[in-house]
CSV table of C-alpha atoms and ligand atoms in Angstrom, one decimal:
chain,number,residue,atom,x,y,z
A,1,UNK,CA,37.9,148.6,63.2
A,2,UNK,CA,40.8,150.9,63.8
A,3,UNK,CA,43.6,148.8,65.2
A,4,UNK,CA,46.7,150.0,66.9
A,5,UNK,CA,50.3,149.3,65.9
A,6,UNK,CA,50.9,146.4,68.2
A,7,UNK,CA,54.6,147.0,68.2
A,8,UNK,CA,53.9,149.8,70.6
A,9,UNK,CA,52.8,147.2,73.2
A,10,UNK,CA,56.4,145.9,73.1
A,11,UNK,CA,57.9,149.2,74.3
A,12,UNK,CA,59.3,149.0,77.9
A,13,UNK,CA,57.9,151.6,80.3
A,14,UNK,CA,57.8,155.2,79.2
A,15,UNK,CA,60.6,157.1,77.5
A,16,UNK,CA,63.5,157.3,80.0
A,17,UNK,CA,63.6,161.0,80.4
A,18,UNK,CA,59.8,161.2,80.8
A,19,UNK,CA,60.0,158.6,83.6
A,20,UNK,CA,62.6,160.7,85.4
A,21,UNK,CA,60.7,164.0,84.9
A,22,UNK,CA,57.6,162.2,86.4
A,23,UNK,CA,59.6,160.9,89.4
A,24,UNK,CA,61.1,164.4,90.0
A,25,UNK,CA,57.6,166.1,89.8
A,26,UNK,CA,56.3,163.6,92.4
A,27,UNK,CA,59.2,164.3,94.7
A,28,UNK,CA,58.7,168.0,94.3
A,29,UNK,CA,55.0,167.7,95.1
A,30,UNK,CA,55.8,165.7,98.2
A,31,UNK,CA,58.7,168.0,99.3
A,32,UNK,CA,57.5,171.5,98.2
A,33,UNK,CA,60.3,173.4,100.0
A,34,UNK,CA,63.2,171.3,98.6
A,35,UNK,CA,65.4,172.8,95.9
A,36,UNK,CA,66.2,170.3,93.2
A,37,UNK,CA,69.3,170.5,91.0
A,38,UNK,CA,68.9,168.7,87.7
A,39,UNK,CA,72.0,166.9,86.3
A,40,UNK,CA,69.9,164.3,84.6
A,41,UNK,CA,68.8,165.0,81.0
A,42,UNK,CA,71.5,166.7,79.0
A,43,UNK,CA,69.8,170.0,78.7
A,44,UNK,CA,71.9,173.2,78.3
A,45,UNK,CA,71.5,176.1,80.7
A,46,UNK,CA,73.7,178.8,79.2
A,47,UNK,CA,72.3,181.4,76.7
A,48,UNK,CA,72.9,181.2,73.0
A,49,UNK,CA,76.3,182.5,71.9
A,50,UNK,CA,76.1,186.3,71.1
A,51,UNK,CA,76.9,185.7,67.4
A,52,UNK,CA,73.9,183.4,67.2
A,53,UNK,CA,71.6,185.8,69.0
A,54,UNK,CA,72.5,188.7,66.6
A,55,UNK,CA,72.0,186.5,63.6
A,56,UNK,CA,68.7,185.2,65.0
A,57,UNK,CA,67.5,188.8,65.6
A,58,UNK,CA,68.5,189.9,62.1
A,59,UNK,CA,66.7,186.9,60.6
A,60,UNK,CA,63.5,187.9,62.5
A,61,UNK,CA,63.9,191.5,61.3
A,62,UNK,CA,64.1,190.2,57.7
A,63,UNK,CA,60.7,188.5,58.2
A,64,UNK,CA,59.1,191.9,59.1
A,65,UNK,CA,59.7,193.3,55.6
A,66,UNK,CA,57.9,192.2,52.5
A,67,UNK,CA,61.2,192.6,50.5
A,68,UNK,CA,63.2,190.2,52.7
A,69,UNK,CA,60.3,188.0,54.0
A,70,UNK,CA,60.7,184.2,53.4
A,71,UNK,CA,58.0,181.6,53.3
A,72,UNK,CA,58.9,177.9,52.8
A,73,UNK,CA,62.6,177.4,52.7
A,74,UNK,CA,64.6,175.1,50.4
A,75,UNK,CA,63.7,171.5,51.1
A,76,UNK,CA,67.2,170.4,52.5
A,77,UNK,CA,67.8,173.7,54.3
A,78,UNK,CA,69.3,177.0,53.2
A,79,UNK,CA,72.5,176.8,51.1
A,80,UNK,CA,74.3,179.3,53.3
A,81,UNK,CA,74.0,176.9,56.3
A,82,UNK,CA,74.8,173.7,54.3
A,83,UNK,CA,77.8,175.4,52.8
A,84,UNK,CA,79.1,176.6,56.2
A,85,UNK,CA,78.7,173.0,57.6
A,86,UNK,CA,80.4,171.4,54.6
A,87,UNK,CA,83.3,173.8,54.8
A,88,UNK,CA,83.8,173.9,58.6
A,89,UNK,CA,82.7,170.5,59.9
A,90,UNK,CA,84.1,168.5,56.9
A,91,UNK,CA,86.5,170.2,54.4
A,92,UNK,CA,88.6,171.6,57.2
A,93,UNK,CA,88.9,168.1,58.6
A,94,UNK,CA,89.8,166.5,55.3
A,95,UNK,CA,86.4,164.8,55.1
A,96,UNK,CA,84.8,165.2,51.7
A,97,UNK,CA,81.1,166.2,52.1
A,98,UNK,CA,79.2,168.3,49.7
A,99,UNK,CA,76.4,170.8,50.7
A,100,UNK,CA,73.9,168.7,48.7
A,101,UNK,CA,74.6,165.7,51.0
A,102,UNK,CA,73.5,167.7,54.1
A,103,UNK,CA,69.9,167.8,55.3
A,104,UNK,CA,69.0,170.4,57.9
A,105,UNK,CA,66.4,169.3,60.5
A,106,UNK,CA,65.0,170.2,63.8
A,107,UNK,CA,66.9,167.7,65.8
A,108,UNK,CA,69.3,164.7,65.8
A,109,UNK,CA,66.7,162.9,68.1
A,110,UNK,CA,64.1,163.2,65.3
A,111,UNK,CA,66.5,162.2,62.6
A,112,UNK,CA,67.9,159.2,64.5
A,113,UNK,CA,64.3,158.1,65.2
A,114,UNK,CA,63.2,158.6,61.6
A,115,UNK,CA,66.1,157.3,59.5
A,116,UNK,CA,65.2,153.7,60.3
A,117,UNK,CA,62.0,154.2,58.3
A,118,UNK,CA,63.8,153.9,54.9
A,119,UNK,CA,65.1,150.4,55.7
A,120,UNK,CA,63.3,147.1,55.6
A,121,UNK,CA,61.7,145.9,58.8
A,122,UNK,CA,63.3,142.4,58.5
A,123,UNK,CA,66.9,143.6,58.8
A,124,UNK,CA,69.0,142.9,61.9
A,125,UNK,CA,69.7,146.0,64.0
A,126,UNK,CA,72.8,146.3,66.2
A,127,UNK,CA,72.2,148.4,69.2
A,128,UNK,CA,74.9,149.5,71.7
A,129,UNK,CA,74.2,148.7,75.4
A,130,UNK,CA,74.1,151.1,77.2
A,131,UNK,CA,72.5,153.3,74.5
A,132,UNK,CA,70.5,156.5,73.9
A,133,UNK,CA,67.0,155.0,74.1
A,134,UNK,CA,65.6,156.5,70.9
A,135,UNK,CA,67.6,154.0,68.7
A,136,UNK,CA,65.9,151.1,70.5
A,137,UNK,CA,62.4,152.5,70.8
A,138,UNK,CA,62.1,153.7,67.2
A,139,UNK,CA,63.1,150.2,66.0
A,140,UNK,CA,60.6,148.6,68.4
A,141,UNK,CA,57.9,150.8,67.0
A,142,UNK,CA,58.8,149.8,63.5
A,143,UNK,CA,58.6,146.0,64.4
A,144,UNK,CA,62.3,145.1,64.2
A,145,UNK,CA,62.7,144.1,67.9
A,146,UNK,CA,61.1,140.7,68.4
A,147,UNK,CA,60.1,139.4,71.9
A,148,UNK,CA,61.3,141.1,75.1
A,149,UNK,CA,63.0,138.4,77.3
A,150,UNK,CA,65.3,138.8,80.2
A,151,UNK,CA,65.8,142.5,79.7
A,152,UNK,CA,66.5,142.2,76.0
A,153,UNK,CA,64.7,142.3,72.6
A,154,UNK,CA,65.3,138.9,70.9
A,155,UNK,CA,65.9,140.3,67.4
A,156,UNK,CA,68.5,142.9,68.2
A,157,UNK,CA,72.2,142.3,68.2
A,158,UNK,CA,73.5,144.0,71.4
A,159,UNK,CA,76.9,145.7,71.3
A,160,UNK,CA,78.0,145.7,74.9
A,161,UNK,CA,80.1,148.4,76.4
A,162,UNK,CA,82.0,147.6,79.7
A,163,UNK,CA,85.0,148.9,81.6
A,164,UNK,CA,86.9,146.1,80.0
A,165,UNK,CA,86.5,147.4,76.4
A,166,UNK,CA,86.8,151.0,77.5
A,167,UNK,CA,83.1,151.4,76.8
A,168,UNK,CA,83.7,151.0,73.0
A,169,UNK,CA,81.9,147.9,71.8
A,170,UNK,CA,83.6,145.1,69.9
A,171,UNK,CA,82.5,144.1,66.5
A,172,UNK,CA,79.6,141.6,66.7
A,173,UNK,CA,80.1,138.0,66.0
A,174,UNK,CA,76.6,137.9,64.4
A,175,UNK,CA,75.8,139.6,61.2
A,176,UNK,CA,74.1,143.0,61.6
A,177,UNK,CA,72.6,145.2,58.9
A,178,UNK,CA,72.0,148.5,60.6
A,179,UNK,CA,74.5,149.6,63.2
A,180,UNK,CA,74.0,152.5,65.6
A,181,UNK,CA,77.2,154.1,66.9
A,182,UNK,CA,77.5,157.3,69.0
A,183,UNK,CA,80.8,159.0,69.8
A,184,UNK,CA,81.6,160.8,72.0
A,185,UNK,CA,79.2,158.4,73.5
A,186,UNK,CA,75.9,159.1,75.2
A,187,UNK,CA,75.7,157.9,78.0
A,188,UNK,CA,79.2,156.7,78.8
A,189,UNK,CA,81.2,159.7,77.5
A,190,UNK,CA,83.7,157.3,75.8
A,191,UNK,CA,85.4,158.2,72.5
A,192,UNK,CA,86.5,156.0,69.6
A,193,UNK,CA,89.8,156.2,67.9
A,194,UNK,CA,90.3,156.3,64.1
A,195,UNK,CA,91.4,152.6,64.2
A,196,UNK,CA,88.2,151.6,66.1
A,197,UNK,CA,86.0,153.5,63.7
A,198,UNK,CA,87.9,152.0,60.8
A,199,UNK,CA,87.1,148.5,62.0
A,200,UNK,CA,83.4,149.4,62.0
A,201,UNK,CA,83.5,150.9,58.5
A,202,UNK,CA,85.4,147.7,57.3
A,203,UNK,CA,82.7,145.5,59.0
A,204,UNK,CA,79.9,147.5,57.2
A,205,UNK,CA,81.7,147.2,53.9
A,206,UNK,CA,82.3,143.5,54.3
A,207,UNK,CA,78.7,142.7,55.5
A,208,UNK,CA,76.8,145.1,53.2
A,209,UNK,CA,75.7,146.9,56.4
A,210,UNK,CA,75.1,150.6,57.2
A,211,UNK,CA,76.2,152.7,60.1
A,212,UNK,CA,74.1,155.4,61.7
A,213,UNK,CA,76.7,157.5,63.4
A,214,UNK,CA,75.4,160.0,66.0
A,215,UNK,CA,78.0,162.8,66.4
A,216,UNK,CA,75.8,165.1,68.6
A,217,UNK,CA,78.6,165.6,71.1
A,218,UNK,CA,81.4,166.1,68.6
A,219,UNK,CA,82.1,169.7,69.7
A,220,UNK,CA,83.3,168.4,73.1
A,221,UNK,CA,86.3,166.6,71.6
A,222,UNK,CA,89.5,168.2,72.9
A,223,UNK,CA,91.9,165.4,72.2
A,224,UNK,CA,93.4,166.0,68.7
A,225,UNK,CA,93.8,162.3,68.0
A,226,UNK,CA,90.1,161.6,68.2
A,227,UNK,CA,88.1,161.8,64.9
A,228,UNK,CA,85.3,164.4,64.8
A,229,UNK,CA,83.4,162.6,62.0
A,230,UNK,CA,83.0,159.1,60.7
A,231,UNK,CA,83.9,160.6,57.3
A,232,UNK,CA,87.5,161.1,58.4
A,233,UNK,CA,87.6,157.3,57.9
A,234,UNK,CA,88.4,155.8,54.5
A,235,UNK,CA,85.4,154.0,53.0
A,236,UNK,CA,82.9,155.7,55.4
A,237,UNK,CA,81.1,157.6,52.6
A,238,UNK,CA,79.8,154.3,51.2
A,239,UNK,CA,78.5,152.9,54.5
A,240,UNK,CA,77.6,155.7,56.9
A,241,UNK,CA,75.0,158.3,57.6
A,242,UNK,CA,76.0,160.9,60.2
A,243,UNK,CA,73.8,163.0,62.5
A,244,UNK,CA,74.9,166.2,64.2
A,245,UNK,CA,73.2,168.8,66.2
A,246,UNK,CA,73.5,172.4,67.3
A,247,UNK,CA,71.8,171.5,70.6
A,248,UNK,CA,74.8,170.7,72.7
A,249,UNK,CA,77.3,172.6,70.5
A,250,UNK,CA,75.7,176.0,70.8
A,251,UNK,CA,72.8,175.7,73.2
A,252,UNK,CA,70.0,175.0,70.7
A,253,UNK,CA,68.0,172.4,72.7
A,254,UNK,CA,65.1,174.9,72.8
A,255,UNK,CA,65.9,176.6,69.5
A,256,UNK,CA,66.1,173.4,67.4
A,257,UNK,CA,68.5,172.9,64.6
A,258,UNK,CA,70.5,169.8,63.5
A,259,UNK,CA,71.6,168.1,60.4
A,260,UNK,CA,72.0,164.7,58.8
A,261,UNK,CA,74.6,163.8,56.2
A,262,UNK,CA,73.8,161.2,53.6
A,263,UNK,CA,76.7,161.0,51.1
A,264,UNK,CA,75.9,160.5,47.4
A,265,UNK,CA,77.8,157.3,47.5
A,266,UNK,CA,76.1,155.8,50.5
A,267,UNK,CA,74.3,152.6,49.5
A,268,UNK,CA,71.8,150.0,50.7
A,269,UNK,CA,70.3,147.1,48.9
A,270,UNK,CA,66.9,146.2,47.4
A,271,UNK,CA,65.2,142.8,47.8
A,272,UNK,CA,67.0,141.5,44.7
A,273,UNK,CA,70.4,142.5,46.2
A,274,UNK,CA,70.8,145.4,43.8
A,275,UNK,CA,72.7,148.4,45.2
A,276,UNK,CA,70.6,151.5,45.8
A,277,UNK,CA,71.7,155.0,46.7
A,278,UNK,CA,70.3,156.0,50.1
A,279,UNK,CA,70.4,159.8,49.6
A,280,UNK,CA,67.4,159.9,47.3
A,281,UNK,CA,65.4,157.8,49.7
A,282,UNK,CA,66.1,160.1,52.6
A,283,UNK,CA,65.5,163.1,50.4
A,284,UNK,CA,62.1,161.6,49.5
A,285,UNK,CA,61.2,160.9,53.2
A,286,UNK,CA,62.5,164.3,54.5
A,287,UNK,CA,60.7,166.4,51.9
A,288,UNK,CA,57.5,164.4,52.2
A,289,UNK,CA,57.2,164.6,56.0
A,290,UNK,CA,59.2,167.7,57.0
A,291,UNK,CA,58.9,171.3,56.1
A,292,UNK,CA,62.2,172.7,57.3
A,293,UNK,CA,63.7,174.7,60.2
A,294,UNK,CA,62.7,178.4,60.3
A,295,UNK,CA,64.9,180.9,58.5
A,296,UNK,CA,65.9,182.9,61.6
A,297,UNK,CA,67.0,179.6,63.3
A,298,UNK,CA,69.1,178.6,60.3
A,299,UNK,CA,70.7,182.0,60.3
A,300,UNK,CA,71.5,181.6,64.0
A,301,UNK,CA,73.0,178.2,63.4
A,302,UNK,CA,75.1,179.5,60.5
A,303,UNK,CA,76.6,182.1,62.9
A,304,UNK,CA,78.2,179.2,64.8
A,305,UNK,CA,80.7,179.1,62.0
A,306,UNK,CA,81.5,182.9,62.0
A,307,UNK,CA,84.9,183.8,63.5
A,308,UNK,CA,83.1,185.3,66.6
A,309,UNK,CA,80.7,182.3,66.8
A,310,UNK,CA,83.6,179.8,66.8
A,311,UNK,CA,85.3,181.6,69.7
A,312,UNK,CA,82.0,181.8,71.7
A,313,UNK,CA,81.1,178.2,71.1
A,314,UNK,CA,84.6,177.1,72.2
A,315,UNK,CA,84.1,179.2,75.4
A,316,UNK,CA,80.7,177.6,76.0
A,317,UNK,CA,81.9,174.1,75.6
A,318,UNK,CA,85.0,174.8,77.7
A,319,UNK,CA,82.6,176.0,80.4
A,320,UNK,CA,80.6,172.8,80.4
A,321,UNK,CA,83.8,170.7,80.3
A,322,UNK,CA,85.1,172.5,83.4
A,323,UNK,CA,81.9,171.6,85.1
A,324,UNK,CA,82.6,168.0,84.1
A,325,UNK,CA,86.0,168.2,85.6
A,326,UNK,CA,84.6,169.4,88.9
A,327,UNK,CA,82.1,166.5,89.0
A,328,UNK,CA,84.7,163.9,88.2
A,329,UNK,CA,87.1,165.3,90.9
A,330,UNK,CA,84.3,165.3,93.6
A,331,UNK,CA,83.0,161.8,92.7
A,332,UNK,CA,86.4,160.3,92.6
A,333,UNK,CA,87.2,161.9,96.0
A,334,UNK,CA,84.1,160.0,97.3
A,335,UNK,CA,85.6,156.8,95.9
A,336,UNK,CA,83.5,156.4,92.8
A,337,UNK,CA,85.3,155.4,89.6
A,338,UNK,CA,84.3,157.7,86.7
A,339,UNK,CA,84.8,157.7,83.0
A,340,UNK,CA,83.8,160.3,80.4
A,341,UNK,CA,83.7,164.0,81.2
A,342,UNK,CA,86.9,164.7,79.2
A,343,UNK,CA,85.8,164.9,75.6
A,344,UNK,CA,82.1,164.7,76.6
A,345,UNK,CA,79.6,166.5,78.8
A,346,UNK,CA,78.6,163.1,80.4
A,347,UNK,CA,80.3,161.4,83.4
A,348,UNK,CA,79.6,157.7,83.7
A,349,UNK,CA,80.0,156.6,87.3
A,350,UNK,CA,80.2,153.1,88.8
A,351,UNK,CA,77.9,152.9,91.8
A,352,UNK,CA,78.0,149.1,92.1
A,353,UNK,CA,74.4,149.3,93.4
A,354,UNK,CA,71.0,149.3,91.7
A,355,UNK,CA,71.0,152.3,89.4
A,356,UNK,CA,67.4,153.4,90.3
A,357,UNK,CA,68.1,153.0,94.0
A,358,UNK,CA,71.2,155.2,93.6
A,359,UNK,CA,69.0,157.7,91.7
A,360,UNK,CA,66.5,157.7,94.5
A,361,UNK,CA,69.2,158.1,97.2
A,362,UNK,CA,70.7,161.1,95.4
A,363,UNK,CA,67.3,162.7,94.9
A,364,UNK,CA,66.2,162.1,98.5
A,365,UNK,CA,69.4,162.8,100.4
A,366,UNK,CA,71.0,165.5,98.1
A,367,UNK,CA,68.1,166.8,96.0
A,368,UNK,CA,70.2,166.1,92.9
A,369,UNK,CA,68.8,164.4,89.8
A,370,UNK,CA,71.0,162.1,87.8
A,371,UNK,CA,70.2,159.5,85.1
A,372,UNK,CA,70.1,155.8,86.2
A,373,UNK,CA,72.4,153.8,84.0
A,374,UNK,CA,70.0,150.9,83.7
A,375,UNK,CA,67.6,153.3,81.8
A,376,UNK,CA,70.1,153.1,79.0
A,377,UNK,CA,70.2,149.3,78.9
A,378,UNK,CA,71.2,146.2,80.8
A,379,UNK,CA,74.9,147.0,80.7
A,380,UNK,CA,74.1,150.3,82.4
A,381,UNK,CA,73.0,148.6,85.6
A,382,UNK,CA,75.3,149.6,88.5
A,383,UNK,CA,76.1,152.9,86.9
A,384,UNK,CA,74.6,156.4,86.9
A,385,UNK,CA,75.2,159.3,84.4
A,386,UNK,CA,75.8,162.8,85.6
A,387,UNK,CA,75.4,165.6,83.1
A,388,UNK,CA,77.7,168.7,83.2
A,389,UNK,CA,75.0,170.9,81.7
A,390,UNK,CA,74.2,173.4,84.4
A,391,UNK,CA,75.4,176.7,85.9
A,392,UNK,CA,78.7,176.6,87.9
A,393,UNK,CA,76.8,177.6,91.0
A,394,UNK,CA,74.4,174.6,90.7
A,395,UNK,CA,77.2,172.2,89.8
A,396,UNK,CA,79.2,173.2,92.9
A,397,UNK,CA,76.1,173.2,95.1
A,398,UNK,CA,75.1,169.7,93.8
A,399,UNK,CA,78.6,168.3,94.4
A,400,UNK,CA,78.7,169.8,98.0
A,401,UNK,CA,75.3,168.2,98.7
A,402,UNK,CA,76.4,164.8,97.2
A,403,UNK,CA,79.6,164.9,99.3
A,404,UNK,CA,77.6,165.6,102.4
A,405,UNK,CA,75.0,162.9,101.7
A,406,UNK,CA,77.4,160.2,100.5
A,407,UNK,CA,80.7,161.0,102.2
B,501,LIG,C1,70.3,163.1,77.0
B,501,LIG,O1,70.2,163.5,78.2
B,501,LIG,O2,70.7,161.9,76.8
B,501,LIG,C2,69.9,163.9,75.9
B,501,LIG,O3,69.8,165.3,76.3
B,501,LIG,C3,68.7,163.5,75.3
B,501,LIG,C4,68.5,164.1,74.0
B,501,LIG,O4,69.4,164.8,73.4
B,501,LIG,O5,67.4,163.9,73.4
């Protein structure tokens, strides 16, 4: 008898963004004439930077000629892309990462969901609350969650983010083995200082733990004092894996390209307590189950690091950050306290009412889609997240409609 993985029965509802899409589709069906503005899922709206488009085209052209055609690419990704990443994202920031420690993939979402596979199912996982739901659900699927009680999985250690801690969780009192951190944070938009990240690295070193650091929103950092990578922190190479993505940096949500860094010195432990390098394990997993990102896409991603690409990416991010500033200004004028939106495309807004109710009100009264905070965890109740990813016209229109509906 074929039996299902019963851990799937422990998942709560459907994936957050699928639930929202379903609700919006129902609303549209019931209100066919209404124009909806989506500031929910963080999906980019502006075209790829010109440098990426040119590189993309030339990559496709190379595929049309037998002399330059490429089949399967190198397992970890093309060296030209890994070298550009090592130089620009790491060496220029005094973080020591070698091209061989970088694995190109089709998304930080996939990597953050897949990485847990190389660790034992009886470890303790520390999950921020609120949190990007993929970290939770992938560990539930793997059987690390335990029972669901009072809005929480019993076997997780929850790292709570509140106004009081500036939405940067404190170190847990309990012992955790695998720790998920994301800065600039999704969903709160908060950032962590070097000292805060250092305390997490020290915790991981002391507790033989490992940090999965999601840096998907790193390009939005404008404050020079904020670290761009966990590898700017001493000791991090031993205890951290970092994921980054071209999705939000350069508009690749539909194009798909990201990377994960597993330093040669990063370690975990076997059942006998012996230290084991993590990189060969991830290499084994990656090369067994994944066949790489297409050559033209990797060429397009490498163009992000060209002089023109750097300028164009900066302009793109500045554009979304100025959308964020408009959203913050309007929401604050309506009396809502906001955080995020400065080094992040996400604005985290205190509504002091049920998150889904507020979501429904915005949808019904203003025709604007946001993300209910409670969808990111218990600590997100009473908040909504508004994303700055949209055209200027739509952001301004959405804020006018919200002001009219809620003012
Ligand atoms: C979000 O809105 O949180 C993100 O766009 C989701 C994702 O990157 O998968």
